[in-house]
Short mmCIF file of C-alpha atoms and ligand atoms in Angstrom, two decimals:
data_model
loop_
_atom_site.label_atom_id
_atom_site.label_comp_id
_atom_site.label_asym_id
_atom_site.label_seq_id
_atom_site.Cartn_x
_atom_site.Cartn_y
_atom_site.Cartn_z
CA UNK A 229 -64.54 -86.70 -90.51
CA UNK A 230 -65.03 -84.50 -93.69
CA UNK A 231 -62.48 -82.38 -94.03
CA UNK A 232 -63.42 -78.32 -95.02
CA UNK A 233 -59.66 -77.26 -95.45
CA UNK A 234 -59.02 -78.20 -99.47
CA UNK A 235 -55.64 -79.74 -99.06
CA UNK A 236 -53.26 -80.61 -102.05
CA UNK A 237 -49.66 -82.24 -101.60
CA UNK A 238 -47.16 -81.84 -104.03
CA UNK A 239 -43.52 -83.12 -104.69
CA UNK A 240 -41.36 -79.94 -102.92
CA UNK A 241 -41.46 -76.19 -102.10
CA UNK A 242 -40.90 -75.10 -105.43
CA UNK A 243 -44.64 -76.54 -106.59
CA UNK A 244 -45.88 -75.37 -103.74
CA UNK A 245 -44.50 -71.81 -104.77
CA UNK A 246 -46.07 -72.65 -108.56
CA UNK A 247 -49.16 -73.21 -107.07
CA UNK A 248 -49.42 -70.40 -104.60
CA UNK A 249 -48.32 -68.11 -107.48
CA UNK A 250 -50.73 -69.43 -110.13
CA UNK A 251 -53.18 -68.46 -107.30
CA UNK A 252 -52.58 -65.20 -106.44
CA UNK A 253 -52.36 -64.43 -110.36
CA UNK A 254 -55.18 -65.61 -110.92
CA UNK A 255 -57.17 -63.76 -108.06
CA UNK A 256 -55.65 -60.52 -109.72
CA UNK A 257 -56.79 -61.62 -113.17
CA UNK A 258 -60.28 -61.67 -111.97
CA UNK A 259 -60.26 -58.50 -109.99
CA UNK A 260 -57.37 -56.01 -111.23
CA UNK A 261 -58.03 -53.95 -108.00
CA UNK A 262 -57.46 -56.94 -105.37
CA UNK A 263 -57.07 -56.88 -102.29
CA UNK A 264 -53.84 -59.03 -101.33
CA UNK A 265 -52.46 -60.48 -97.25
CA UNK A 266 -49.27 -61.75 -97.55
CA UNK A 267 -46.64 -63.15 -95.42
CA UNK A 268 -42.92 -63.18 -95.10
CA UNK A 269 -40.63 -65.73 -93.69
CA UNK A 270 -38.50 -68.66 -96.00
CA UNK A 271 -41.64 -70.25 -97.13
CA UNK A 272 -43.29 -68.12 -99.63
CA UNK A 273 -40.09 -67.07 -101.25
CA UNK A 274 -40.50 -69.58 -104.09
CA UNK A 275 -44.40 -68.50 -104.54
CA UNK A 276 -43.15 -64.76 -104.71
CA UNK A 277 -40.02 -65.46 -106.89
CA UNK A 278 -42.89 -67.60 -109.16
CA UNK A 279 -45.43 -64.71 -108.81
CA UNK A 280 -43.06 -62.14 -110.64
CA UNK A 281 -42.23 -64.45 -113.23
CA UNK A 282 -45.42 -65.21 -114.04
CA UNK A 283 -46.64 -61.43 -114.14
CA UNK A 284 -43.65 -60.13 -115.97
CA UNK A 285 -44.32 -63.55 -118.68
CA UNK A 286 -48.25 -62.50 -119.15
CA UNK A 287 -48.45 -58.83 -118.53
CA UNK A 288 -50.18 -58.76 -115.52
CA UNK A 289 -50.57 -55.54 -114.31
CA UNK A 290 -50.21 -55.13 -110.28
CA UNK A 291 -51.20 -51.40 -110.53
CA UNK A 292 -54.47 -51.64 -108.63
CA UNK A 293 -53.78 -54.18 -106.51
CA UNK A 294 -53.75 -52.96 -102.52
CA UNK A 295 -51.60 -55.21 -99.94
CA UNK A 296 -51.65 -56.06 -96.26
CA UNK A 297 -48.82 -57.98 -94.58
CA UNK A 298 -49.52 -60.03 -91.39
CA UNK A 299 -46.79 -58.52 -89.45
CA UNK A 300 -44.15 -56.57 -88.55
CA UNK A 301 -41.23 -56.92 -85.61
CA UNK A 302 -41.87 -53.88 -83.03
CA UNK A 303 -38.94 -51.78 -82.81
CA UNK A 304 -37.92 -52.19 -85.90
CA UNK A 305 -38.65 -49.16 -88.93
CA UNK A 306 -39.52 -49.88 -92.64
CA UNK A 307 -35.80 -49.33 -93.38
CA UNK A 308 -34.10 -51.74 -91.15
CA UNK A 309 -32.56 -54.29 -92.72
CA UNK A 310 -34.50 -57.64 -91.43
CA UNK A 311 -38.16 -55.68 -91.18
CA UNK A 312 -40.76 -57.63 -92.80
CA UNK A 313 -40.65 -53.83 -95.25
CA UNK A 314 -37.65 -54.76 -96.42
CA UNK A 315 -38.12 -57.96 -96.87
CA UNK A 316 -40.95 -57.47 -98.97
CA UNK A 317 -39.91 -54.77 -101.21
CA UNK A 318 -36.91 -56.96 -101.87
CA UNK A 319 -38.45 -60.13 -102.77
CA UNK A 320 -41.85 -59.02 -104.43
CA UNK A 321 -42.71 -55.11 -104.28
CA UNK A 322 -39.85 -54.07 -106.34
CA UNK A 323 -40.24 -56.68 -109.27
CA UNK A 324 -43.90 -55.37 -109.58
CA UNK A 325 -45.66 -52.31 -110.96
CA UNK A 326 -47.35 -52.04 -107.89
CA UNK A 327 -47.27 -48.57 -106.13
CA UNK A 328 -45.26 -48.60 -102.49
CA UNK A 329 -48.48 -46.61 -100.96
CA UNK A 330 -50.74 -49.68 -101.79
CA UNK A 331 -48.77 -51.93 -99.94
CA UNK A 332 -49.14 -51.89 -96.38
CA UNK A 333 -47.63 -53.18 -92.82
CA UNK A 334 -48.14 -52.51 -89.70
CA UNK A 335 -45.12 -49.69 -88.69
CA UNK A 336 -43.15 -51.23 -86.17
CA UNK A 337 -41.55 -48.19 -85.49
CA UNK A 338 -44.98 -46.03 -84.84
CA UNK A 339 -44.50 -43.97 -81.80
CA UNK A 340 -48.26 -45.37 -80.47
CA UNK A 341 -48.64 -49.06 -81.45
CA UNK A 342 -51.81 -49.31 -80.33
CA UNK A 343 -53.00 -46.68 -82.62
CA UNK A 344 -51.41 -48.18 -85.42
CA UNK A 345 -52.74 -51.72 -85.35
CA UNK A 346 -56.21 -49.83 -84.99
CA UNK A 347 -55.53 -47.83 -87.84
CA UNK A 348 -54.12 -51.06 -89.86
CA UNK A 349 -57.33 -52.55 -89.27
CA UNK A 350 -59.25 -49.60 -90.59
CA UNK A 351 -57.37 -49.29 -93.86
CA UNK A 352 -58.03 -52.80 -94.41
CA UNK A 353 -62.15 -52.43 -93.94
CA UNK A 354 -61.60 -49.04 -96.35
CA UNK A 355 -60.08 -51.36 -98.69
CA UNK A 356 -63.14 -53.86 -98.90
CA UNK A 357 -61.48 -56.34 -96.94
CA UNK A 358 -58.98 -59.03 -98.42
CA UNK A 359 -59.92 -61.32 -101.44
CA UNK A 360 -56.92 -63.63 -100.80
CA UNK A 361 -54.78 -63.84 -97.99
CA UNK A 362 -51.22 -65.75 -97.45
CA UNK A 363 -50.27 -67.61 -94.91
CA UNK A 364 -47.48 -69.88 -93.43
CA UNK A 365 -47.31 -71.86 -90.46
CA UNK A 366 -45.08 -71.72 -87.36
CA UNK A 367 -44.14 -75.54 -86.35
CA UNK A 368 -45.51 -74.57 -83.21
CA UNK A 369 -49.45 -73.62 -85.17
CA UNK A 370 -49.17 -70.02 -85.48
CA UNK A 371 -50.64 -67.73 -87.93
CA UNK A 372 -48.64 -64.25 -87.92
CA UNK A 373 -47.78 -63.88 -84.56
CA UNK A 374 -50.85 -65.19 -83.05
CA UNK A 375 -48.83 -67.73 -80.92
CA UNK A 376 -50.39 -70.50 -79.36
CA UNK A 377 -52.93 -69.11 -76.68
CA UNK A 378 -54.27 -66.48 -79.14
CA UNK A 379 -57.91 -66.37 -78.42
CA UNK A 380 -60.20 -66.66 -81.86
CA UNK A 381 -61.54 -63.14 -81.23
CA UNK A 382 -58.05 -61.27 -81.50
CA UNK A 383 -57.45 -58.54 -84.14
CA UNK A 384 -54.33 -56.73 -84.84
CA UNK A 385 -52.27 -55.96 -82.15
CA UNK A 386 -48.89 -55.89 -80.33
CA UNK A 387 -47.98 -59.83 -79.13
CA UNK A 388 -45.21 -61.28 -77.70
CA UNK A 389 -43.22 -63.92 -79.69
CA UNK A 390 -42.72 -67.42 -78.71
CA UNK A 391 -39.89 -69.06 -77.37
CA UNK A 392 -39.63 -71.36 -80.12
CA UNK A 393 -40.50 -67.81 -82.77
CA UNK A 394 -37.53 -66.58 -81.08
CA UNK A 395 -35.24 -69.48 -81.98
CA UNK A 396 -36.86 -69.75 -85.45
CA UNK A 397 -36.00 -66.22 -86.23
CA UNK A 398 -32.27 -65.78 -84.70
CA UNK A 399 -30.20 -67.14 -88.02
CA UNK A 400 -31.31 -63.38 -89.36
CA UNK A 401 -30.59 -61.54 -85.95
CA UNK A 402 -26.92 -62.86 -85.09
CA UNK A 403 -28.54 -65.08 -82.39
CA UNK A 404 -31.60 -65.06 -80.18
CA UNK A 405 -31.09 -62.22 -78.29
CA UNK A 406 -30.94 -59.99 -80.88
CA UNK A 407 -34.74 -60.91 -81.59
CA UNK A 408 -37.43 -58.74 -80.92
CA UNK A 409 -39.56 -59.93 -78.59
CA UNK A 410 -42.31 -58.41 -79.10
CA UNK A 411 -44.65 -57.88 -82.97
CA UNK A 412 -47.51 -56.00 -84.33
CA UNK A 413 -49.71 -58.93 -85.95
CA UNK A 414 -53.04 -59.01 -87.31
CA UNK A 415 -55.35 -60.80 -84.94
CA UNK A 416 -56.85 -64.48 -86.04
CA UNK A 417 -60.31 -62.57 -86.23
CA UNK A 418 -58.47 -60.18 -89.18
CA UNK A 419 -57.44 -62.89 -90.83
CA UNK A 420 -60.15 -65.12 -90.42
CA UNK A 421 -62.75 -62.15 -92.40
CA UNK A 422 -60.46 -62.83 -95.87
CA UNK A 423 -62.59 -63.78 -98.06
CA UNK A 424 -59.76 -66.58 -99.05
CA UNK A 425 -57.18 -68.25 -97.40
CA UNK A 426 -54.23 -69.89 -98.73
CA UNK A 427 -51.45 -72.04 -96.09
CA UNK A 428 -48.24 -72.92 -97.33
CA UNK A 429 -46.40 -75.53 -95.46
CA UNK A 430 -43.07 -76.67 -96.67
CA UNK A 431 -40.49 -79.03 -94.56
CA UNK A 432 -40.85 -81.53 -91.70
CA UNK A 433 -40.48 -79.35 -89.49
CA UNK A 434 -44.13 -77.94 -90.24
CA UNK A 435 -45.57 -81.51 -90.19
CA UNK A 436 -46.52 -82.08 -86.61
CA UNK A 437 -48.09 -78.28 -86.82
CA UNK A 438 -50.26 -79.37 -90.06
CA UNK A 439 -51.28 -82.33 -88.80
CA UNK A 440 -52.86 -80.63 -85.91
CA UNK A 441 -54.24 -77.51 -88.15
CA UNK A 442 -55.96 -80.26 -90.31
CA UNK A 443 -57.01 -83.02 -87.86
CA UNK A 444 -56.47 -82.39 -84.45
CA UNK A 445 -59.63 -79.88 -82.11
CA UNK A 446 -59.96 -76.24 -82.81
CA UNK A 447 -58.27 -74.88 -80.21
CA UNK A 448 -56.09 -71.94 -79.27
CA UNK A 449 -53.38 -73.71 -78.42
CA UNK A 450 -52.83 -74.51 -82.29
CA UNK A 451 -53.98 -71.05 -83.90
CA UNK A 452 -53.77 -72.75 -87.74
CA UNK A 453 -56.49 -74.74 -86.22
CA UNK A 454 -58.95 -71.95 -86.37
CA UNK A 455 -58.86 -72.04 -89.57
CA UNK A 456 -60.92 -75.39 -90.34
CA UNK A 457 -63.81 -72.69 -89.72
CA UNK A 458 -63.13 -70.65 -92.71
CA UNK A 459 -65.70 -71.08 -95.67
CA UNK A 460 -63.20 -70.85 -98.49
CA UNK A 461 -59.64 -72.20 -97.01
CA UNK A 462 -56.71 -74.33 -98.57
CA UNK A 463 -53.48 -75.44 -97.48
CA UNK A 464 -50.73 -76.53 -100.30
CA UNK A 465 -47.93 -78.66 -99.17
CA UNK A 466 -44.98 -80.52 -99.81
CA UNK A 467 -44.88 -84.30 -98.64
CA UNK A 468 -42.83 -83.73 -95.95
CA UNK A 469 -45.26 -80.99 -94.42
CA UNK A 470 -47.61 -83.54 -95.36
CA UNK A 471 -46.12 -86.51 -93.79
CA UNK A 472 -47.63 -86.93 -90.71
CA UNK A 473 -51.34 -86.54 -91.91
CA UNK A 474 -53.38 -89.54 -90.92
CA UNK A 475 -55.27 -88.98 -94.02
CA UNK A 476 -53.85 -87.15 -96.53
C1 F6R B 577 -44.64 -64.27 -91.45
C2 F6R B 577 -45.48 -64.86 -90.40
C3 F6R B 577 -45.18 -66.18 -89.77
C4 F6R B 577 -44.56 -67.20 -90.72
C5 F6R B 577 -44.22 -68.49 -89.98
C6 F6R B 577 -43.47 -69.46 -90.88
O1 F6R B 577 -45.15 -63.03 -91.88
O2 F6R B 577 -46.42 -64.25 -90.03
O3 F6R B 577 -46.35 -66.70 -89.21
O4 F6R B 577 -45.45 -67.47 -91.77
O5 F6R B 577 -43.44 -68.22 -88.87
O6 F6R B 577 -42.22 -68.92 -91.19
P1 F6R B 577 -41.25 -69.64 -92.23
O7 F6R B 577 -41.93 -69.57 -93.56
O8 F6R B 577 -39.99 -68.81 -92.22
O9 F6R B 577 -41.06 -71.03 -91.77
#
């Protein structure tokens, strides 16, 4: 089988971040007014903490650049303390010349949510669409919060988290049930019409998830998987995201 998904495995999650960052930079290099989806969660830290470096080092300007985050927890506003907002402001916005009012996520604390993944996805078609977008990986296959289930059509909306989401996220909630349970995510159709898409696996824990991204059926019960459609896709990995790929 000839694999569409570029994959490249490197030595730990710091060149994964190197790469990811080199990446991005590059994109915004090309095109000073890109259009950027990013992610949160532990595994692009490194590519973020890389990203600033490398724009402070050559003087790339974020100015024009426009963002669009995957998610956001429902409930929770732009100022509370563990919303994907903060999160972002604290580990890239702020180290960047980029405006606050080009970066976007969905408001988890909008009084209509359906109106406001609507209006998400209309502010991403006004901005051209998205050159490059971010991604990790849940180690149960999702993308965002498209658990598994999420039908290939989907486009921003309000889902319900996982079980195994849940778990994932209570170290930064004092325990599971301080989780939300529910999200506003861009759908896998949002995130499918990037132009780009760049995975970032890091740990063993992803490694059963990436092996059935990369090798196992499309199928909605592994949302990554969806991805083996996309024209212009590449996971980067660490071996031990990489370590149970029958052909790496
Ligand atoms: C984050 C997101 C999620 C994470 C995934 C992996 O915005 O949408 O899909 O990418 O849960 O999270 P980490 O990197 O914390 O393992």
């Amino acid at each position: 089988m000839s694999r569409k998904i570029h994959v490249e495995i490197l030595d730990d999650a710091e060149a994964v971040g190197r790469k990811a960052a080199a990446r991005i930079l590059a994109v915004v290099e090309r095109k000073p007014e890109a259009v950027l989806g990013l992610a949160t969660g532990s595994t692009p830290i490194p590519a973020y903490r890389e990203l600033v470096k490398l724009a402070h080092e050559r003087k790339v300007s974020f100015a024009g650049v426009k963002t669009f985050n995957l998610d956001e927890y429902l409930g929770l506003s732009g100022s509370h303390p563990q919303s994907y907002r903060q999160y972002m402001n604290r580990y890239l916005f702020e180290h960047l010349d980029i405006p606050l009012w080009q970066t976007a996520l969905p408001d988890g604390a909008a009084s209509d949510p359906e109106a406001e993944c609507a209006a998400f996805e209309a502010r991403i078609r006004a901005a051209g669409g998205v050159d490059l977008w971010l991604l990790g990986i849940g180690s149960n296959g999702h993308i965002g919060f498209n658990e598994p289930g999420a039908p290939r059509d989907c486009r921003t909306r309000v889902a319900s988290l996982a079980p195994s989401t849940i778990e994932a996220s209570a170290k930064d909630f004092g325990g599971a049930a301080g989780v939300p349970r529910q999200a506003l995510t861009a759908g896998v159709a949002t995130i499918l019409e990037a132009r780009e898409i760049l995975l970032l696996a890091t740990g063993a824990g992803k490694a059963p998830a990436v092996a059935g991204a990369l090798e196992g059926p499309i199928t909605p019960q592994l949302p990554a998987s969806y991805l083996q459609a996309h024209p212009s896709c590449a996971f980067v990995l660490d071996r031990a995201a990489a370590s149970k790929l029958v052909k790496p």
